[in-house]
Coordinates of C-alpha atoms and ligand atoms in Angstrom, one line a residue:
M1 CA 128.6 -6.4 98.9
N2 CA 131.6 -8.7 98.5
K3 CA 131.4 -11.7 96.2
C4 CA 131.3 -14.1 99.1
V5 CA 128.3 -12.5 100.9
F6 CA 126.6 -12.1 97.5
L7 CA 126.9 -15.8 96.8
S8 CA 125.7 -16.7 100.2
A9 CA 122.6 -14.5 99.7
I10 CA 121.8 -16.4 96.5
V11 CA 122.0 -19.9 98.0
F12 CA 120.3 -18.8 101.3
A13 CA 117.2 -20.7 100.5
A14 CA 119.0 -24.0 100.5
F15 CA 121.4 -23.5 103.4
L16 CA 121.7 -21.0 106.2
F17 CA 125.0 -19.4 105.3
V18 CA 126.2 -17.1 108.0
S19 CA 129.0 -15.7 106.0
C20 CA 131.2 -17.1 103.2
G21 CA 131.1 -20.9 103.6
E22 CA 129.9 -20.8 107.2
Q23 CA 126.8 -22.4 108.5
K24 CA 124.9 -22.7 111.7
A25 CA 124.2 -26.0 113.4
T26 CA 122.5 -26.8 116.7
T27 CA 122.2 -30.0 118.8
S28 CA 120.8 -31.0 122.1
L29 CA 121.7 -33.9 124.4
N30 CA 121.1 -35.3 127.8
A31 CA 124.3 -35.8 129.7
M32 CA 125.7 -35.3 133.1
D33 CA 122.2 -35.4 134.6
T34 CA 121.1 -32.4 132.7
F35 CA 119.9 -31.0 129.3
M36 CA 122.5 -29.4 127.1
T37 CA 122.2 -27.3 123.9
I38 CA 125.1 -26.4 121.6
Q39 CA 125.0 -24.0 118.7
V40 CA 128.0 -23.5 116.5
Y41 CA 128.8 -21.4 113.5
G42 CA 131.6 -22.2 111.0
K43 CA 132.7 -24.5 108.3
K44 CA 131.4 -28.1 108.6
P45 CA 129.5 -27.4 111.8
D46 CA 127.8 -30.8 111.8
I47 CA 131.1 -32.6 112.0
A48 CA 132.3 -30.3 114.9
L49 CA 129.0 -30.9 116.7
E50 CA 129.3 -34.7 116.4
K51 CA 132.8 -34.6 117.8
T52 CA 131.7 -32.4 120.6
K53 CA 128.9 -34.7 121.6
K54 CA 131.3 -37.6 121.6
L55 CA 133.7 -35.7 123.8
I56 CA 130.9 -34.8 126.3
Y57 CA 129.8 -38.5 126.5
Q58 CA 133.4 -39.6 126.9
I59 CA 134.0 -37.2 129.8
E60 CA 130.8 -38.3 131.4
R61 CA 131.9 -41.9 131.1
N62 CA 135.1 -41.1 132.9
I63 CA 133.7 -38.9 135.8
S64 CA 130.2 -40.2 136.4
T65 CA 129.6 -41.2 140.0
T66 CA 126.9 -43.7 138.9
N67 CA 128.2 -45.4 135.8
E68 CA 129.9 -48.6 137.1
A69 CA 132.5 -48.4 134.3
S70 CA 133.6 -44.9 135.1
D71 CA 137.0 -44.0 136.7
V72 CA 135.2 -42.2 139.5
Y73 CA 132.8 -45.0 140.3
R74 CA 135.6 -47.6 140.4
L75 CA 137.8 -45.4 142.5
N76 CA 134.9 -44.7 144.9
H77 CA 134.3 -48.5 145.2
G78 CA 137.9 -49.2 146.2
E79 CA 139.4 -50.3 142.9
K80 CA 142.9 -49.4 141.9
I81 CA 142.8 -48.0 138.4
S82 CA 144.9 -46.0 135.9
A83 CA 142.9 -42.9 135.7
S84 CA 142.0 -41.0 132.5
G85 CA 143.3 -37.5 131.8
D86 CA 139.9 -36.1 132.6
T87 CA 139.8 -37.7 136.0
L88 CA 143.4 -36.7 136.8
T89 CA 142.9 -33.1 135.7
L90 CA 139.7 -32.8 137.8
T91 CA 141.2 -34.5 140.8
K92 CA 144.3 -32.2 140.7
Y93 CA 142.2 -29.1 140.2
G94 CA 139.7 -30.1 142.8
L95 CA 142.4 -30.8 145.4
D96 CA 144.3 -27.5 144.6
F97 CA 141.1 -25.5 144.8
A98 CA 140.2 -27.2 148.1
K99 CA 143.6 -26.3 149.6
Q100 CA 143.3 -22.7 148.2
T101 CA 139.9 -22.2 149.8
N102 CA 140.7 -24.0 153.0
G103 CA 138.2 -26.8 152.2
V104 CA 135.2 -24.6 151.4
F105 CA 135.4 -26.3 148.1
N106 CA 135.8 -30.0 148.7
P107 CA 135.6 -32.7 145.9
A108 CA 135.5 -35.4 148.6
L109 CA 132.1 -34.7 150.1
Y110 CA 130.4 -37.6 148.5
P111 CA 130.1 -39.8 151.6
V112 CA 128.2 -37.0 153.3
T113 CA 126.0 -35.9 150.3
S114 CA 125.1 -39.6 149.8
A115 CA 123.9 -39.8 153.4
W116 CA 121.5 -37.0 152.7
G117 CA 120.3 -38.9 149.6
F118 CA 121.4 -36.3 147.0
T119 CA 123.2 -38.9 145.0
T120 CA 120.2 -41.2 144.6
G121 CA 117.2 -38.9 145.2
A122 CA 116.2 -41.0 148.3
Y123 CA 116.4 -37.9 150.5
K124 CA 116.7 -38.0 154.3
V125 CA 118.1 -36.0 157.2
P126 CA 120.9 -38.1 158.7
S127 CA 121.4 -38.1 162.5
E128 CA 124.2 -35.9 164.1
N129 CA 126.0 -39.1 164.9
Q130 CA 125.9 -40.4 161.4
I131 CA 127.3 -37.0 160.1
D132 CA 130.1 -37.0 162.7
E133 CA 131.1 -40.5 161.7
L134 CA 131.2 -39.6 158.0
L135 CA 133.1 -36.2 158.3
P136 CA 136.6 -37.8 158.6
L137 CA 135.9 -39.6 155.3
T138 CA 135.7 -36.2 153.6
D139 CA 139.3 -35.2 154.5
Y140 CA 140.6 -34.3 151.0
S141 CA 144.2 -33.8 152.4
K142 CA 144.5 -37.6 152.6
I143 CA 144.0 -38.0 148.8
Q144 CA 147.2 -38.8 147.0
I145 CA 147.9 -38.8 143.3
D146 CA 150.8 -41.0 142.1
G147 CA 151.3 -40.9 138.4
T148 CA 147.9 -42.0 137.0
S149 CA 146.7 -43.6 140.2
I150 CA 144.6 -41.8 142.7
N151 CA 144.7 -43.2 146.3
L152 CA 141.5 -42.9 148.3
E153 CA 141.3 -44.4 151.8
H154 CA 138.6 -46.9 152.4
G155 CA 135.2 -45.2 152.5
M156 CA 136.3 -42.0 150.8
A157 CA 134.9 -40.9 147.5
L158 CA 135.3 -38.2 144.8
D159 CA 132.5 -36.2 143.2
F160 CA 133.0 -33.7 140.5
G161 CA 129.4 -32.4 140.5
A162 CA 130.6 -28.9 141.2
I163 CA 133.3 -28.6 138.4
G164 CA 132.6 -31.3 135.8
K165 CA 130.3 -29.2 133.6
G166 CA 132.7 -26.2 133.6
Y167 CA 135.6 -28.5 132.7
T168 CA 133.5 -30.1 129.9
G169 CA 132.6 -26.7 128.5
D170 CA 136.3 -25.7 128.3
E171 CA 137.2 -29.0 126.6
A172 CA 134.4 -28.6 124.2
I173 CA 135.5 -25.1 123.2
K174 CA 139.0 -26.3 122.7
L175 CA 137.7 -29.0 120.4
L176 CA 135.4 -26.6 118.5
K177 CA 138.3 -24.2 117.9
A178 CA 140.5 -27.0 116.6
N179 CA 137.7 -27.8 114.2
G180 CA 137.5 -24.4 112.7
I181 CA 134.6 -23.1 114.7
R182 CA 135.0 -19.4 115.6
S183 CA 131.6 -18.8 117.1
A184 CA 129.6 -21.0 119.4
L185 CA 127.3 -20.9 122.4
L186 CA 127.1 -23.8 124.8
D187 CA 124.4 -24.2 127.4
L188 CA 125.4 -27.1 129.6
G189 CA 122.4 -27.3 132.0
G190 CA 122.4 -23.6 132.6
N191 CA 126.1 -23.2 132.5
I192 CA 126.7 -20.9 129.6
Q193 CA 130.0 -20.8 127.7
A194 CA 130.6 -18.6 124.7
L195 CA 133.3 -19.1 122.0
G196 CA 133.9 -15.7 120.3
K197 CA 131.1 -13.3 119.4
K198 CA 128.0 -13.8 117.4
T199 CA 128.7 -13.9 113.7
D200 CA 127.4 -10.4 113.2
G201 CA 130.2 -9.2 115.5
T202 CA 128.1 -8.4 118.5
E203 CA 128.3 -10.0 121.9
W204 CA 126.1 -12.8 123.1
N205 CA 123.2 -11.6 125.4
I206 CA 122.9 -14.1 128.3
G207 CA 119.9 -14.2 130.6
I208 CA 120.5 -14.9 134.3
K209 CA 117.7 -16.9 135.8
S210 CA 115.7 -15.5 138.8
P211 CA 115.9 -17.9 141.7
W212 CA 112.2 -17.0 142.4
T213 CA 110.4 -17.0 139.1
G214 CA 112.7 -19.1 136.9
K215 CA 112.5 -16.3 134.3
A216 CA 115.5 -14.0 133.4
A217 CA 116.1 -11.6 136.3
A218 CA 119.1 -9.9 134.6
S219 CA 121.1 -10.2 131.4
I220 CA 124.7 -9.6 130.4
K221 CA 126.6 -9.3 127.1
I222 CA 129.7 -11.5 126.8
A223 CA 132.2 -12.9 124.4
D224 CA 134.7 -15.7 125.1
K225 CA 133.5 -16.1 128.6
A226 CA 131.7 -18.5 130.9
V227 CA 128.6 -17.5 132.9
I228 CA 128.1 -20.2 135.5
T229 CA 125.4 -20.4 138.2
S230 CA 125.0 -22.4 141.4
G231 CA 121.4 -22.2 142.6
G232 CA 120.0 -23.5 145.8
Y233 CA 116.7 -23.7 143.9
E234 CA 118.1 -26.2 141.3
R235 CA 118.1 -29.2 143.6
F236 CA 116.7 -29.4 147.1
F237 CA 114.2 -31.4 149.2
T238 CA 111.7 -30.4 151.8
A239 CA 112.0 -32.4 155.0
D240 CA 109.1 -33.3 157.4
D241 CA 109.9 -30.3 159.5
G242 CA 109.2 -28.1 156.5
H243 CA 112.9 -27.1 156.1
N244 CA 114.4 -27.0 152.6
Y245 CA 117.8 -28.7 152.2
I246 CA 119.8 -27.8 149.1
H247 CA 122.5 -29.8 147.2
I248 CA 125.4 -27.4 148.0
F249 CA 127.2 -28.4 151.2
D250 CA 129.2 -26.9 154.0
G251 CA 131.9 -29.5 154.3
K252 CA 132.8 -28.3 157.9
T253 CA 129.4 -29.3 159.3
G254 CA 128.4 -31.9 156.7
R255 CA 125.1 -30.1 156.2
P256 CA 123.5 -28.3 153.3
V257 CA 124.4 -24.6 153.2
D258 CA 121.8 -22.4 154.8
N259 CA 123.3 -18.9 154.7
G260 CA 120.6 -16.7 153.0
I261 CA 122.1 -17.1 149.5
A262 CA 119.7 -18.1 146.8
G263 CA 122.1 -18.1 143.8
V264 CA 125.6 -17.2 142.7
T265 CA 126.6 -16.5 139.1
I266 CA 130.3 -16.2 138.1
I267 CA 131.6 -14.6 134.9
A268 CA 135.1 -15.7 134.1
E269 CA 137.2 -16.8 131.1
S270 CA 137.6 -20.4 132.2
G271 CA 134.5 -22.6 132.7
L272 CA 136.3 -24.8 135.2
Y273 CA 137.3 -21.9 137.3
A274 CA 133.9 -20.3 137.1
D275 CA 132.2 -23.5 138.1
A276 CA 134.5 -24.1 141.0
L277 CA 133.9 -20.5 142.1
S278 CA 130.1 -20.6 141.8
T279 CA 129.9 -23.4 144.3
T280 CA 132.6 -22.0 146.5
M281 CA 131.2 -18.4 146.7
F282 CA 127.8 -19.9 147.5
V283 CA 129.2 -21.8 150.5
M284 CA 131.3 -18.8 151.7
G285 CA 128.3 -16.5 151.9
L286 CA 128.0 -12.9 151.0
K287 CA 130.8 -11.4 153.3
D288 CA 133.5 -14.0 152.6
A289 CA 132.7 -14.2 148.9
A290 CA 133.1 -10.4 148.6
A291 CA 136.4 -10.6 150.4
Y292 CA 137.6 -13.4 148.1
W293 CA 136.6 -11.4 145.0
K294 CA 138.6 -8.5 146.3
E295 CA 141.7 -10.7 146.5
H296 CA 141.2 -12.1 143.0
S297 CA 140.8 -9.8 140.1
D298 CA 140.0 -12.5 137.5
F299 CA 136.3 -13.0 137.8
E300 CA 133.0 -11.1 138.3
M301 CA 130.1 -12.3 140.5
I302 CA 126.4 -11.8 140.9
I303 CA 124.7 -12.9 144.1
F304 CA 120.9 -13.3 144.7
T305 CA 119.9 -13.6 148.4
E306 CA 116.8 -15.3 149.7
N307 CA 115.5 -11.8 150.7
Q308 CA 115.6 -10.9 147.0
D309 CA 118.6 -8.6 147.3
L310 CA 121.0 -8.4 144.4
Y311 CA 124.7 -7.9 144.8
Y312 CA 127.1 -7.6 141.9
T313 CA 130.8 -6.9 141.6
E314 CA 132.1 -3.5 140.4
G315 CA 133.4 -4.8 137.1
L316 CA 129.8 -5.5 136.0
D317 CA 128.7 -1.9 136.6
G318 CA 127.0 -0.7 133.4
K319 CA 127.1 -4.2 131.8
L320 CA 124.4 -5.9 133.8
Q321 CA 120.9 -5.2 132.7
L322 CA 118.3 -5.7 135.4
L323 CA 115.0 -7.2 134.2
T324 CA 113.0 -7.4 137.4
D325 CA 112.6 -5.6 140.7
F326 CA 114.8 -6.5 143.7
A327 CA 114.4 -5.6 147.4
S328 CA 117.8 -3.9 147.0
V329 CA 120.6 -3.6 144.5
N330 CA 124.1 -3.4 145.8
V331 CA 127.5 -3.1 144.1
I332 CA 130.5 -5.0 145.7
R333 CA 133.6 -2.7 145.5
Ligands
ADP1 P1 124.9 -27.4 139.7 O1 125.3 -28.9 139.8 O2 123.5 -27.1 140.0 O3 125.4 -26.8 138.5 P2 127.2 -26.6 141.4 O4 128.1 -26.3 140.4 O5 127.2 -25.7 142.6 O6 125.7 -26.6 140.9 O7 127.5 -28.1 141.9 C1 126.7 -28.7 143.0 C2 127.3 -30.1 143.2 O8 128.6 -30.0 143.7 C3 126.5 -30.9 144.2 O9 125.5 -31.6 143.6 C4 127.6 -31.8 144.8 O10 127.8 -32.9 143.9 C5 128.8 -30.9 144.8 N1 129.1 -30.1 146.0 C6 128.2 -29.7 146.9 N2 128.8 -29.0 147.9 C7 130.1 -28.9 147.5 C8 131.3 -28.2 148.0 N3 131.3 -27.5 149.2 N4 132.5 -28.4 147.4 C9 132.5 -29.1 146.2 N5 131.5 -29.7 145.7 C10 130.3 -29.6 146.3
MG2 MG1 130.0 -25.2 140.4

């Protein structure tokens, strides 16, 4: 036993020393419309956690669609502003991703998602006419960035609901690293992001929620990765006709996606990329998502269908542990 570990063992009763001079600290917070938990290991973990909390609240203040002081709220209400770095980064990334996916990902769907009540909780099914009138307002190709100003035509609006948490996770990890933290696990409303490994040198074991029971349907071991899920079961409403409408939208039709997918989990290095992909692959559906994965070698994917079929990409073979029964289990190659 080296001196360091020996000393740690002696003072264990007073502090939880993980290794020499390192401690564990955990915090929870409500932000971005969800519940977040962060656990960190390192020197002065409490200071790192406080800074991380501040960072999360700061990003939320910039990109919230409901806080009247936020960049996004002000832009969406026709103000000309000098946008923060967070807002500019997310706008650029969102527009690039929209171009790259031919609009399957679209950060300008807010006028349509609002009409369905997803932004307020006052859910309703809009008329075909209403949707047709709103669709031109979701044309992301009209959005221009000029220095720090973002130009939206009247009636257009941005929404970073599909990428904000992934971006926040990446920024939080950068901050934690800069503050001497070498091991951390972030759960930002079910978006999991890991910095390094656990302090015992083993990988983090991450549960992936079943869309049907809410319990873990599978688990996977990761280090330095994001595991990010888009689930139709996370937010939806049941209309008078008995139909369930989910919060993930097909921007071409202006209607909630209804393609047999129950949930998509993406595993990638960047939280922002994984978050953008989780929504995009959900909208694409099984066939196009598999084709997209084949063209891009930088992520892995798990898809649950409404029929309780499981699909996962080849790179996860042998790494994914299944914890429940599925109607079928299929590998995407
Ligand atoms: P969650 O918010 O449950 O983590 P997502 O990352 O999939 O799930 O984000 C869903 C949110 O993304 C929606 O609430 C909405 O704000 C926005 N959104 C819905 N459809 C799209 C789309 N096709 N492209 C971009 N953003 C979308
Ligand atoms: Mg997403």
